[in-house]
Coordinates of C-alpha atoms in Angstrom, one line a residue:
Chain A
M40 CA -29.6 -27.6 -34.2
K41 CA -32.7 -29.8 -33.6
T42 CA -30.9 -32.9 -34.8
L43 CA -27.7 -32.0 -32.9
L44 CA -29.3 -31.6 -29.6
L45 CA -31.6 -34.5 -29.9
T46 CA -35.1 -32.8 -29.4
R47 CA -38.0 -35.3 -28.7
H48 CA -40.7 -34.2 -31.0
S49 CA -42.8 -31.5 -30.0
V50 CA -46.0 -29.5 -31.3
L51 CA -44.6 -26.0 -30.0
P52 CA -42.9 -23.9 -32.6
G53 CA -39.9 -21.8 -32.1
F54 CA -37.1 -24.1 -30.5
G55 CA -34.7 -23.4 -33.3
L56 CA -34.9 -19.6 -32.8
A57 CA -35.2 -19.6 -29.1
M58 CA -32.2 -22.0 -28.8
G59 CA -30.2 -20.2 -31.5
F60 CA -30.7 -16.7 -30.1
T61 CA -29.7 -18.0 -26.5
V62 CA -26.8 -19.9 -27.7
V63 CA -25.5 -16.8 -29.8
Y64 CA -26.0 -14.2 -27.2
L65 CA -24.6 -16.6 -24.4
S66 CA -21.5 -16.9 -26.6
L67 CA -21.0 -13.3 -27.4
I68 CA -21.8 -11.9 -24.1
V69 CA -20.3 -14.4 -21.7
L70 CA -18.4 -17.3 -23.3
I71 CA -16.3 -15.7 -25.8
P72 CA -15.1 -12.9 -23.4
L73 CA -14.3 -15.5 -20.7
A74 CA -12.5 -17.9 -23.1
G75 CA -10.4 -14.7 -24.1
L76 CA -9.2 -14.4 -20.7
F77 CA -7.9 -17.7 -20.6
L78 CA -6.5 -17.6 -24.2
K79 CA -4.5 -14.4 -22.9
T80 CA -3.3 -16.4 -19.9
A81 CA -2.0 -19.1 -22.0
S82 CA 0.1 -16.6 -24.2
L83 CA 1.9 -15.6 -21.0
S84 CA 5.1 -17.7 -19.9
W85 CA 4.9 -19.7 -16.9
P86 CA 7.5 -17.5 -14.7
E87 CA 5.4 -14.6 -15.7
I88 CA 2.2 -16.0 -14.4
W89 CA 4.0 -17.5 -11.3
D90 CA 5.7 -14.3 -10.4
T91 CA 2.4 -12.4 -10.2
V92 CA 0.1 -15.3 -8.8
A93 CA 2.7 -16.4 -6.0
S94 CA 4.0 -12.9 -5.4
P95 CA 3.9 -12.0 -1.6
R96 CA 1.5 -9.3 -2.2
A97 CA -0.8 -11.5 -4.1
L98 CA -0.5 -14.4 -1.4
A99 CA -1.4 -11.7 1.3
S100 CA -4.6 -10.8 -0.8
Y101 CA -5.7 -14.4 -1.2
R102 CA -5.4 -15.0 2.7
L103 CA -7.3 -11.8 3.3
T104 CA -10.0 -12.7 0.6
F105 CA -10.5 -16.4 1.4
G106 CA -10.1 -15.8 5.2
A107 CA -12.7 -12.8 5.5
S108 CA -15.2 -14.6 3.2
L109 CA -14.9 -17.8 5.3
I110 CA -15.6 -15.8 8.4
G111 CA -18.4 -13.6 6.7
A112 CA -20.1 -16.8 5.4
S113 CA -19.8 -18.5 8.9
L114 CA -21.4 -15.4 10.6
N115 CA -24.0 -15.6 7.8
V116 CA -24.7 -19.4 8.7
V117 CA -25.1 -18.7 12.4
F118 CA -27.3 -15.5 12.1
G119 CA -28.8 -16.4 8.7
V120 CA -30.3 -19.6 10.4
I121 CA -31.6 -17.6 13.4
V122 CA -33.1 -15.1 11.1
A123 CA -34.6 -17.7 8.8
W124 CA -36.0 -19.6 11.9
V125 CA -37.5 -16.5 13.6
L126 CA -39.2 -15.4 10.4
V127 CA -40.6 -18.7 9.7
R128 CA -41.8 -20.0 13.3
Y129 CA -42.7 -16.9 15.3
S130 CA -45.0 -13.8 14.8
F131 CA -44.0 -10.5 16.2
P132 CA -44.5 -6.8 14.9
G133 CA -42.6 -5.7 12.2
K134 CA -41.8 -9.4 10.9
R135 CA -43.0 -8.6 7.4
I136 CA -40.7 -5.7 6.9
L137 CA -37.7 -7.4 8.4
D138 CA -38.5 -10.3 5.9
A139 CA -38.4 -8.0 3.0
L140 CA -35.4 -6.3 4.3
V141 CA -33.3 -9.6 4.0
D142 CA -33.3 -9.2 0.3
L143 CA -31.7 -5.5 0.5
P144 CA -28.0 -6.5 0.3
F145 CA -29.0 -8.2 -3.0
A146 CA -30.6 -5.1 -4.1
L147 CA -28.6 -2.3 -2.8
P148 CA -25.7 -1.4 -5.0
T149 CA -22.5 -2.5 -3.5
A150 CA -20.8 0.9 -3.7
V151 CA -23.8 2.3 -1.4
A152 CA -23.4 -0.7 0.9
G153 CA -19.8 0.1 1.0
I154 CA -19.9 4.0 1.9
T155 CA -22.5 3.4 4.3
L156 CA -21.0 0.6 6.2
A157 CA -17.9 2.6 6.3
S158 CA -19.6 5.5 7.9
V159 CA -21.6 3.4 10.5
Y160 CA -18.7 1.3 11.5
S161 CA -15.9 4.0 11.5
E162 CA -14.7 5.4 14.7
N163 CA -17.3 8.1 14.9
G164 CA -20.1 6.2 13.3
W165 CA -23.3 5.0 14.9
I166 CA -21.9 1.6 15.9
G167 CA -18.1 2.2 15.4
R168 CA -18.0 4.9 18.0
Y169 CA -19.2 2.1 20.6
L170 CA -17.0 -0.4 19.4
A171 CA -14.0 1.9 19.5
E172 CA -14.7 2.6 23.0
I173 CA -14.0 -1.2 23.8
G174 CA -10.9 -1.2 21.7
I175 CA -12.3 -2.7 18.4
K176 CA -11.6 -0.9 15.3
V177 CA -13.7 -2.0 12.5
A178 CA -13.4 0.2 9.6
Y179 CA -10.1 0.6 7.5
T180 CA -9.1 -2.9 9.0
P181 CA -9.4 -6.5 7.9
L182 CA -12.4 -6.7 10.3
G183 CA -14.3 -4.3 8.1
V184 CA -13.9 -6.5 5.2
V185 CA -15.7 -9.2 7.3
V186 CA -18.5 -6.9 8.2
A187 CA -18.8 -6.0 4.4
L188 CA -18.9 -9.6 3.5
A189 CA -21.2 -10.6 6.2
F190 CA -23.7 -7.9 5.0
I191 CA -23.4 -9.0 1.3
G192 CA -24.1 -12.7 2.0
L193 CA -26.9 -12.6 4.3
P194 CA -29.8 -13.2 2.0
F195 CA -28.0 -16.4 0.7
V196 CA -28.1 -18.3 3.8
V197 CA -31.8 -17.0 4.9
R198 CA -33.4 -17.6 1.5
T199 CA -32.0 -21.2 1.1
V200 CA -32.8 -22.1 4.7
Q201 CA -36.3 -20.6 4.7
P202 CA -38.1 -22.9 2.3
V203 CA -36.7 -25.9 4.2
L204 CA -38.0 -24.7 7.5
E205 CA -41.5 -23.8 5.7
D206 CA -41.8 -27.5 4.6
F207 CA -40.8 -29.0 7.5
E208 CA -43.4 -31.7 8.6
P209 CA -44.7 -30.6 12.2
E210 CA -45.6 -34.4 12.5
L211 CA -42.0 -35.2 12.9
E212 CA -41.3 -32.5 15.8
E213 CA -44.5 -33.7 17.4
A214 CA -43.4 -37.4 17.3
A215 CA -39.9 -36.3 18.7
A216 CA -41.9 -34.4 21.5
C217 CA -44.2 -37.6 22.2
L218 CA -41.1 -39.7 22.5
G219 CA -39.7 -37.4 25.2
A220 CA -37.2 -35.4 23.4
S221 CA -36.6 -32.1 24.7
R222 CA -36.8 -29.0 22.3
L223 CA -33.0 -28.7 22.0
Q224 CA -32.8 -32.6 21.3
T225 CA -35.5 -32.2 18.6
F226 CA -33.7 -29.2 16.9
L227 CA -30.3 -31.0 17.3
Q228 CA -31.2 -34.5 16.0
V229 CA -34.5 -34.1 14.0
M230 CA -34.4 -30.6 12.4
L231 CA -30.9 -29.9 11.9
P232 CA -29.9 -32.8 10.0
A233 CA -32.9 -31.9 7.4
M234 CA -31.6 -28.3 7.5
V235 CA -27.9 -29.3 6.6
P236 CA -27.9 -29.5 2.8
A237 CA -29.9 -26.1 2.6
V238 CA -27.2 -24.4 5.2
V239 CA -24.2 -25.7 3.4
T240 CA -25.5 -24.6 0.0
G241 CA -26.2 -21.2 1.6
F242 CA -22.8 -21.1 2.9
A243 CA -21.2 -21.9 -0.4
L244 CA -23.1 -19.5 -2.2
A245 CA -22.5 -16.6 0.2
F246 CA -18.8 -17.7 0.2
A247 CA -18.6 -17.6 -3.5
R248 CA -20.3 -14.4 -3.8
A249 CA -17.9 -12.9 -0.9
I250 CA -14.7 -14.0 -2.9
G251 CA -15.4 -11.9 -5.9
E252 CA -17.0 -8.9 -4.1
Y253 CA -15.3 -5.5 -4.6
G254 CA -17.5 -2.5 -4.2
S255 CA -18.8 -3.0 -0.7
V256 CA -15.3 -3.9 0.6
I257 CA -13.0 -1.1 -0.9
F258 CA -14.6 1.6 1.0
I259 CA -14.4 -0.1 4.3
A260 CA -11.2 -2.1 3.9
G261 CA -8.4 0.7 4.0
N262 CA -7.0 -1.1 1.2
I263 CA -3.2 -1.3 2.5
P264 CA -1.2 -3.7 0.4
M265 CA -0.3 -6.9 2.4
V266 CA -2.9 -5.9 5.0
S267 CA -6.3 -5.1 3.8
E268 CA -6.0 -5.4 0.1
I269 CA -8.4 -7.9 -1.4
T270 CA -7.6 -9.7 -4.6
P271 CA -10.2 -8.2 -6.8
L272 CA -8.6 -4.8 -5.8
L273 CA -5.1 -5.9 -6.5
I274 CA -6.4 -7.0 -10.2
I275 CA -7.9 -3.4 -10.7
T276 CA -4.3 -1.8 -9.3
K277 CA -2.6 -4.1 -11.8
L278 CA -4.8 -2.8 -14.6
E279 CA -4.3 0.9 -13.5
Q280 CA -0.6 0.4 -13.6
Y281 CA -0.9 -1.1 -17.3
D282 CA 0.1 -4.4 -16.0
Y283 CA -2.0 -6.4 -18.3
A284 CA -0.4 -9.7 -18.0
G285 CA -0.4 -9.7 -14.1
A286 CA -4.1 -8.7 -14.2
T287 CA -4.8 -11.6 -16.5
A288 CA -2.9 -14.1 -14.5
L289 CA -4.7 -13.0 -11.4
G290 CA -7.9 -12.8 -13.1
A291 CA -7.6 -16.4 -14.5
T292 CA -6.7 -17.6 -10.9
M293 CA -9.7 -16.3 -9.4
L294 CA -12.0 -17.4 -12.3
V295 CA -10.8 -20.9 -11.9
V296 CA -11.6 -20.8 -8.3
S297 CA -15.1 -19.4 -9.1
F298 CA -15.8 -22.3 -11.5
L299 CA -14.6 -25.0 -9.0
L300 CA -17.0 -23.2 -6.3
L301 CA -19.7 -23.4 -9.0
L302 CA -19.3 -27.1 -9.4
V303 CA -19.3 -27.7 -5.9
I304 CA -22.6 -25.5 -5.5
N305 CA -24.1 -27.4 -8.2
A306 CA -23.4 -30.7 -6.7
L307 CA -24.6 -29.3 -3.1
Q308 CA -27.9 -28.1 -4.7
R309 CA -28.5 -31.7 -6.3
W310 CA -27.7 -33.2 -2.8
A311 CA -30.1 -31.0 -1.3
W312 CA -32.8 -31.7 -3.9
L313 CA -32.4 -35.5 -3.3
R314 CA -32.5 -35.2 0.3
S315 CA -35.7 -33.2 0.2
T316 CA -37.4 -35.7 -2.2
Q317 CA -36.1 -38.8 -0.3
R318 CA -38.3 -38.0 2.7
Chain B
M197 CA -28.7 -19.1 -6.7
A198 CA -32.1 -19.7 -8.3
S199 CA -33.7 -20.3 -4.9
V200 CA -32.1 -17.1 -3.7
I201 CA -33.6 -14.5 -6.2
A202 CA -36.6 -16.5 -7.2
L203 CA -40.1 -15.4 -5.9
S204 CA -41.6 -17.9 -3.5
S205 CA -45.0 -18.7 -2.5
P206 CA -44.6 -20.2 1.3
V207 CA -47.2 -22.1 3.2
R208 CA -47.3 -20.7 6.8
S209 CA -46.5 -23.4 9.3
R210 CA -48.4 -23.7 12.7
S211 CA -47.0 -24.9 16.0
T212 CA -48.5 -26.1 19.2
A213 CA -47.2 -25.9 22.7
A214 CA -45.2 -29.2 22.4
T215 CA -43.5 -28.1 19.2
T216 CA -42.5 -24.4 20.0
E217 CA -39.8 -23.0 22.2
S218 CA -40.4 -21.6 25.8
P219 CA -41.3 -17.8 25.7
A220 CA -37.9 -16.9 27.0
V221 CA -35.9 -18.8 24.3
R222 CA -38.3 -17.4 21.7
R223 CA -37.7 -13.8 22.9
L224 CA -34.1 -14.2 22.9
L225 CA -34.0 -15.7 19.4
I226 CA -36.2 -12.8 17.9
A227 CA -33.9 -10.2 19.7
V228 CA -30.8 -11.7 18.3
A229 CA -32.3 -11.8 14.8
V230 CA -33.7 -8.1 15.1
L231 CA -30.5 -6.8 16.6
F232 CA -28.4 -8.5 13.8
M233 CA -30.6 -7.1 11.1
A234 CA -30.5 -3.7 12.9
A235 CA -26.6 -3.5 13.1
F236 CA -26.3 -4.9 9.5
L237 CA -29.1 -3.7 7.5
V238 CA -31.3 -1.2 9.0
L239 CA -28.7 1.1 10.5
P240 CA -26.5 1.1 7.5
L241 CA -29.9 1.8 5.3
A242 CA -30.8 4.7 7.6
A243 CA -27.1 6.2 7.6
V244 CA -27.5 6.7 3.8
F245 CA -30.6 9.1 4.3
Y246 CA -29.2 10.5 7.5
E247 CA -25.8 11.5 5.8
A248 CA -27.6 12.9 2.6
L249 CA -29.8 15.0 4.5
R250 CA -27.4 16.0 7.4
K251 CA -26.5 19.4 5.9
G252 CA -30.2 20.4 5.1
L253 CA -32.5 19.8 2.2
D254 CA -30.9 22.7 0.2
V255 CA -27.8 21.0 0.0
Y256 CA -29.4 17.7 -0.9
L257 CA -31.2 19.0 -3.6
E258 CA -28.2 21.0 -4.9
S259 CA -26.1 17.8 -5.3
F260 CA -28.5 16.7 -8.1
A261 CA -28.0 20.2 -9.9
N262 CA -24.5 19.5 -10.4
A263 CA -23.7 18.9 -14.2
D264 CA -21.6 15.6 -13.4
A265 CA -24.4 14.3 -11.3
R266 CA -26.9 14.8 -14.2
A267 CA -24.4 13.2 -16.6
A268 CA -24.1 10.3 -14.3
I269 CA -27.9 9.8 -14.0
R270 CA -28.3 10.1 -17.6
L271 CA -25.7 7.5 -18.3
T272 CA -27.1 5.2 -15.8
L273 CA -30.5 5.4 -17.3
I274 CA -29.0 5.1 -21.0
S275 CA -26.9 1.9 -19.9
A276 CA -30.1 0.3 -18.1
A277 CA -32.4 1.2 -21.1
I278 CA -30.1 -1.1 -23.3
A279 CA -29.1 -3.9 -20.9
V280 CA -32.6 -4.7 -19.5
P281 CA -34.5 -5.1 -22.8
L282 CA -31.7 -7.1 -24.3
N283 CA -31.6 -9.5 -21.2
L284 CA -35.4 -9.5 -21.3
V285 CA -35.5 -11.0 -24.6
F286 CA -32.8 -13.3 -23.8
G287 CA -34.4 -14.3 -20.7
I288 CA -37.7 -15.1 -22.5
A289 CA -35.9 -17.0 -25.4
A290 CA -33.9 -19.0 -23.2
A291 CA -36.8 -19.8 -20.8
W292 CA -38.9 -20.7 -23.9
A293 CA -36.2 -23.3 -25.2
I294 CA -35.5 -24.7 -21.6
A295 CA -38.9 -25.1 -20.3
K296 CA -40.8 -26.1 -23.3
F297 CA -38.6 -28.3 -25.2
E298 CA -36.3 -31.3 -24.1
F299 CA -32.8 -31.8 -25.4
T300 CA -29.5 -33.1 -24.2
G301 CA -27.2 -30.9 -22.3
K302 CA -30.1 -28.7 -20.8
S303 CA -28.5 -28.4 -17.3
F304 CA -25.1 -27.8 -18.8
L305 CA -26.8 -24.7 -20.5
I306 CA -28.4 -23.5 -17.2
T307 CA -25.1 -23.7 -15.5
L308 CA -23.6 -21.6 -18.3
I309 CA -26.4 -19.0 -18.1
D310 CA -25.6 -19.0 -14.3
L311 CA -22.0 -18.3 -14.9
P312 CA -22.1 -14.4 -14.5
F313 CA -23.3 -14.9 -11.0
S314 CA -20.3 -16.6 -10.0
V315 CA -17.7 -14.4 -11.7
S316 CA -16.3 -11.5 -9.8
P317 CA -17.7 -8.1 -11.2
V318 CA -14.0 -7.0 -11.3
I319 CA -13.4 -10.0 -13.7
A320 CA -16.6 -9.2 -15.7
G321 CA -14.8 -5.8 -16.5
L322 CA -11.5 -7.2 -17.1
V323 CA -12.4 -9.7 -20.0
Y324 CA -13.8 -6.7 -21.9
V325 CA -10.8 -4.9 -21.4
L326 CA -8.7 -7.8 -22.8
M327 CA -11.0 -8.1 -25.7
F328 CA -11.6 -4.4 -26.5
G329 CA -8.8 -2.6 -24.7
L330 CA -5.8 -0.9 -26.5
H331 CA -3.8 -4.1 -25.7
G332 CA -6.6 -6.5 -26.3
W333 CA -7.5 -8.7 -29.1
F334 CA -9.6 -6.3 -31.0
G335 CA -7.7 -3.3 -29.7
P336 CA -5.7 -2.4 -32.8
W337 CA -8.5 -2.8 -35.1
L338 CA -10.9 -0.7 -33.1
Q339 CA -8.2 2.0 -32.9
A340 CA -7.6 1.8 -36.7
H341 CA -11.3 2.5 -37.2
D342 CA -11.5 5.2 -34.3
I343 CA -14.0 3.1 -32.3
R344 CA -14.1 3.5 -28.6
I345 CA -15.5 0.8 -26.4
I346 CA -13.2 0.6 -23.3
F347 CA -13.4 3.8 -21.2
A348 CA -16.6 4.9 -23.2
V349 CA -20.2 4.1 -23.1
P350 CA -20.3 0.9 -25.1
G351 CA -18.0 -0.7 -22.6
I352 CA -20.2 0.4 -19.8
V353 CA -23.3 -1.1 -21.5
L354 CA -21.4 -4.4 -22.3
A355 CA -20.4 -4.7 -18.6
T356 CA -23.8 -3.9 -17.3
I357 CA -25.2 -6.4 -19.8
F358 CA -22.8 -9.1 -18.4
V359 CA -23.5 -8.5 -14.8
T360 CA -27.4 -8.7 -15.3
F361 CA -27.4 -11.4 -17.8
P362 CA -29.0 -14.3 -15.9
F363 CA -31.6 -12.3 -13.9
V364 CA -34.7 -12.4 -16.1
A365 CA -33.7 -15.9 -17.4
R366 CA -33.3 -17.4 -13.8
E367 CA -36.7 -16.0 -12.7
L368 CA -38.7 -17.3 -15.7
I369 CA -37.0 -20.8 -16.3
P370 CA -38.4 -22.4 -13.0
L371 CA -41.7 -20.6 -13.4
M372 CA -42.3 -21.8 -16.9
Q373 CA -40.9 -25.3 -16.3
E374 CA -43.6 -25.4 -13.4
Q375 CA -46.4 -24.2 -15.9
G376 CA -45.7 -27.3 -18.1
K377 CA -46.6 -27.0 -21.8
E378 CA -50.1 -28.4 -22.0
E379 CA -51.7 -25.0 -22.4
E380 CA -49.3 -23.9 -25.1
E381 CA -49.8 -27.3 -27.0
A382 CA -53.7 -26.7 -26.7
A383 CA -53.4 -23.2 -28.2
V384 CA -51.1 -24.5 -31.0
L385 CA -53.8 -27.3 -31.7
L386 CA -56.4 -24.5 -31.7
G387 CA -54.3 -23.0 -34.5
A388 CA -52.6 -20.3 -33.0
G389 CA -49.2 -19.3 -34.2
G390 CA -45.9 -19.4 -32.2
W391 CA -45.9 -15.7 -31.3
Q392 CA -49.6 -15.9 -30.4
V393 CA -48.9 -18.6 -28.1
L394 CA -46.1 -16.6 -26.5
W395 CA -48.2 -13.3 -26.1
R396 CA -51.5 -15.0 -25.2
V397 CA -50.6 -17.8 -23.1
T398 CA -47.2 -18.3 -22.0
L399 CA -46.2 -14.5 -20.9
P400 CA -49.5 -13.8 -19.2
N401 CA -49.0 -17.1 -17.1
V402 CA -45.8 -15.6 -15.8
K403 CA -46.1 -12.1 -15.9
W404 CA -45.5 -11.5 -12.2
G405 CA -42.2 -13.6 -12.1
L406 CA -41.5 -11.7 -15.4
L407 CA -42.0 -8.5 -13.9
Y408 CA -40.0 -9.2 -10.8
G409 CA -37.3 -10.3 -13.1
V410 CA -37.2 -7.1 -15.0
I411 CA -37.3 -5.0 -11.7
L412 CA -34.3 -6.8 -10.2
C413 CA -32.4 -6.8 -13.4
N414 CA -32.9 -3.0 -13.5
A415 CA -31.8 -2.6 -9.9
R416 CA -28.7 -4.4 -10.6
A417 CA -27.9 -2.7 -14.0
M418 CA -28.4 0.8 -12.3
G419 CA -26.3 -0.1 -9.1
E420 CA -23.4 -2.0 -10.8
F421 CA -20.0 -0.9 -9.5
G422 CA -17.1 -3.3 -10.0
A423 CA -17.5 -4.2 -13.6
V424 CA -18.3 -0.7 -14.8
S425 CA -15.7 0.8 -12.8
V426 CA -13.0 -1.4 -14.6
V427 CA -14.1 -0.4 -18.1
S428 CA -15.2 3.2 -17.4
G429 CA -12.0 5.1 -17.1
H430 CA -13.9 7.5 -14.7
I431 CA -14.1 10.6 -17.1
R432 CA -16.3 13.0 -15.3
G433 CA -19.4 14.1 -17.2
L434 CA -18.9 11.3 -19.8
T435 CA -18.3 7.9 -18.5
N436 CA -19.4 7.9 -14.9
T437 CA -22.6 6.2 -13.8
I438 CA -24.3 6.9 -10.6
P439 CA -22.3 4.4 -8.4
L440 CA -19.0 5.6 -9.9
Q441 CA -19.9 9.4 -9.3
V442 CA -20.6 8.2 -5.6
E443 CA -17.4 6.9 -5.3
I444 CA -15.6 9.8 -6.6
L445 CA -17.4 12.3 -4.5
Y446 CA -16.9 10.1 -1.3
N447 CA -13.2 9.9 -2.2
E448 CA -13.1 13.7 -2.3
Y449 CA -14.8 13.9 1.0
S450 CA -17.9 15.5 -0.4
F451 CA -20.0 13.0 1.6
A452 CA -23.1 15.0 1.5
A453 CA -23.1 14.9 -2.3
S454 CA -21.9 11.4 -2.3
F455 CA -24.7 10.1 0.0
A456 CA -27.4 12.3 -1.8
L457 CA -26.8 10.2 -5.2
A458 CA -26.4 7.0 -3.0
S459 CA -30.0 7.9 -1.5
L460 CA -31.2 7.8 -5.0
L461 CA -30.1 4.1 -5.4
S462 CA -31.3 3.2 -2.0
L463 CA -34.5 4.4 -2.8
L464 CA -34.3 2.1 -5.9
A465 CA -33.4 -0.9 -3.8
L466 CA -36.2 -0.3 -1.4
V467 CA -38.7 -0.2 -4.4
T468 CA -37.1 -3.5 -5.6
V469 CA -37.5 -5.1 -2.3
A470 CA -41.0 -4.0 -1.8
A471 CA -41.8 -5.0 -5.1
K472 CA -40.7 -8.3 -4.4
S473 CA -43.0 -8.8 -1.4
L474 CA -45.8 -7.4 -3.3
L475 CA -45.6 -9.8 -6.1
E476 CA -45.1 -12.8 -3.9
W477 CA -48.2 -11.9 -2.2
K478 CA -50.0 -11.6 -5.5
I479 CA -48.6 -15.0 -6.7
R480 CA -49.9 -16.5 -3.4
R481 CA -53.3 -14.9 -3.9
D482 CA -53.4 -16.2 -7.6
Q483 CA -52.6 -19.6 -6.4
Q484 CA -55.3 -19.5 -3.8
I485 CA -57.9 -18.2 -6.1
A486 CA -56.7 -21.1 -8.5
I487 CA -57.1 -23.6 -5.9
R488 CA -60.8 -22.3 -4.9
E489 CA -61.8 -22.7 -8.3
S490 CA -60.4 -26.0 -9.2
V491 CA -62.2 -27.2 -6.0
A492 CA -65.4 -25.5 -6.9

């Protein structure tokens, strides 16, 4: 292993053991099972794959999954930046609690998020009742999917933007103010460009998470085929009908999308890192 | 992803009149942030406890006396008790190899460790069904030997391990990279063995990060729904974890019982979030002490 991976000489022991365990465990738990999905897909015939992946029901589920994820992640960008800004720059009572609560969607089990969002946003729920009065139905509609995904994605944008705002040099703002820029101009032309890589990375992370999300969505979505059925749910439906070929084809499609997003996110993070070290 | 889950130690910034907004704008922004957080985080969280306690404390407590609920709690504890230590050992091994040694393909390895983050939980369950299910690669062999993995406890444990796989590793890798390896090298030169270095030097240096990694890993292990739902088969009293039991009760309109179990998981989430704040504060304090000592 050592010669294979070209380790530079080190006095510390245990590389072989640590690396060996890492690679074996990673392969057994993650890599081999994922490879199994692609192998299984390869054993299907093209028409078989195409009929599932391009069926109207599947296409409708992609539209909902990607569309709602896009809207949810965009909401996260708008409100995530405001929340991050407020948490870094201002002080107000309850700020530390608010800061801690940002991580809640990350720690709260998705099923719990799902049932409680469904109850709060249903027609007689705490918020849903007021929205119903003005004619907006949230729970059991595609809008409910957006609400669940906006909940799930919030920490991603806040937690990627926060450090950038914390490290932002006040001298730059002062210089802009001295040169006669208004606050809005300083924000748009000085601070925003510095925040862009972090915002885009946060958006991509929230979007990637939203696409695969299942637990928080299914309780609030209504799950009507062609209307409010997300792709992960369609995979489960296929499995429950013992349509393993269909579930495999859909699963492989989603996995490919996830891998592409992972590549994009890695590139974005490298870009953000380069931008932050150049300054 | 790492930046999202990792503990941070921020430096507070300061502002002067020229570099802050007018009070009106400031108040407006705070109001928007607070309202958004209230609508999306605080009210849903409060609703869990409200719905759970709505029919009184007796009904709430009765929900936990139910045999199926107890079986679900037991199974959740068992699967977390297996998944968390395994991922802890993996996290330490991976962080040791990645942070203390140079090798080609390091960033690729880190990407592979991150993979379970970007895979939908439903797919995490699906891959195990395709491996060990009746129609899977090992299905016929497992059936011939009368071993059940899918729709049984081993499948639930496997799915839980998959979903919580990167948590400890992702917490430890950046921390241990930051620490460098001078202290370990000094220990080795002074005659310490590998395990001694790990126990006495490396782990004490990263203890708070390690603790948070374990707490987060545990919260996710106990709360996992999608992946476990695919492999569980939903057999009451046998293969239902707490989140699955929450789903079943909810779909049966037993809202009080469903939210009662959900309140347990919400408490766990609150403890996790509080632990993060506390540990961040501790790390910040340790750093300040270290800075003061190095100045003195």
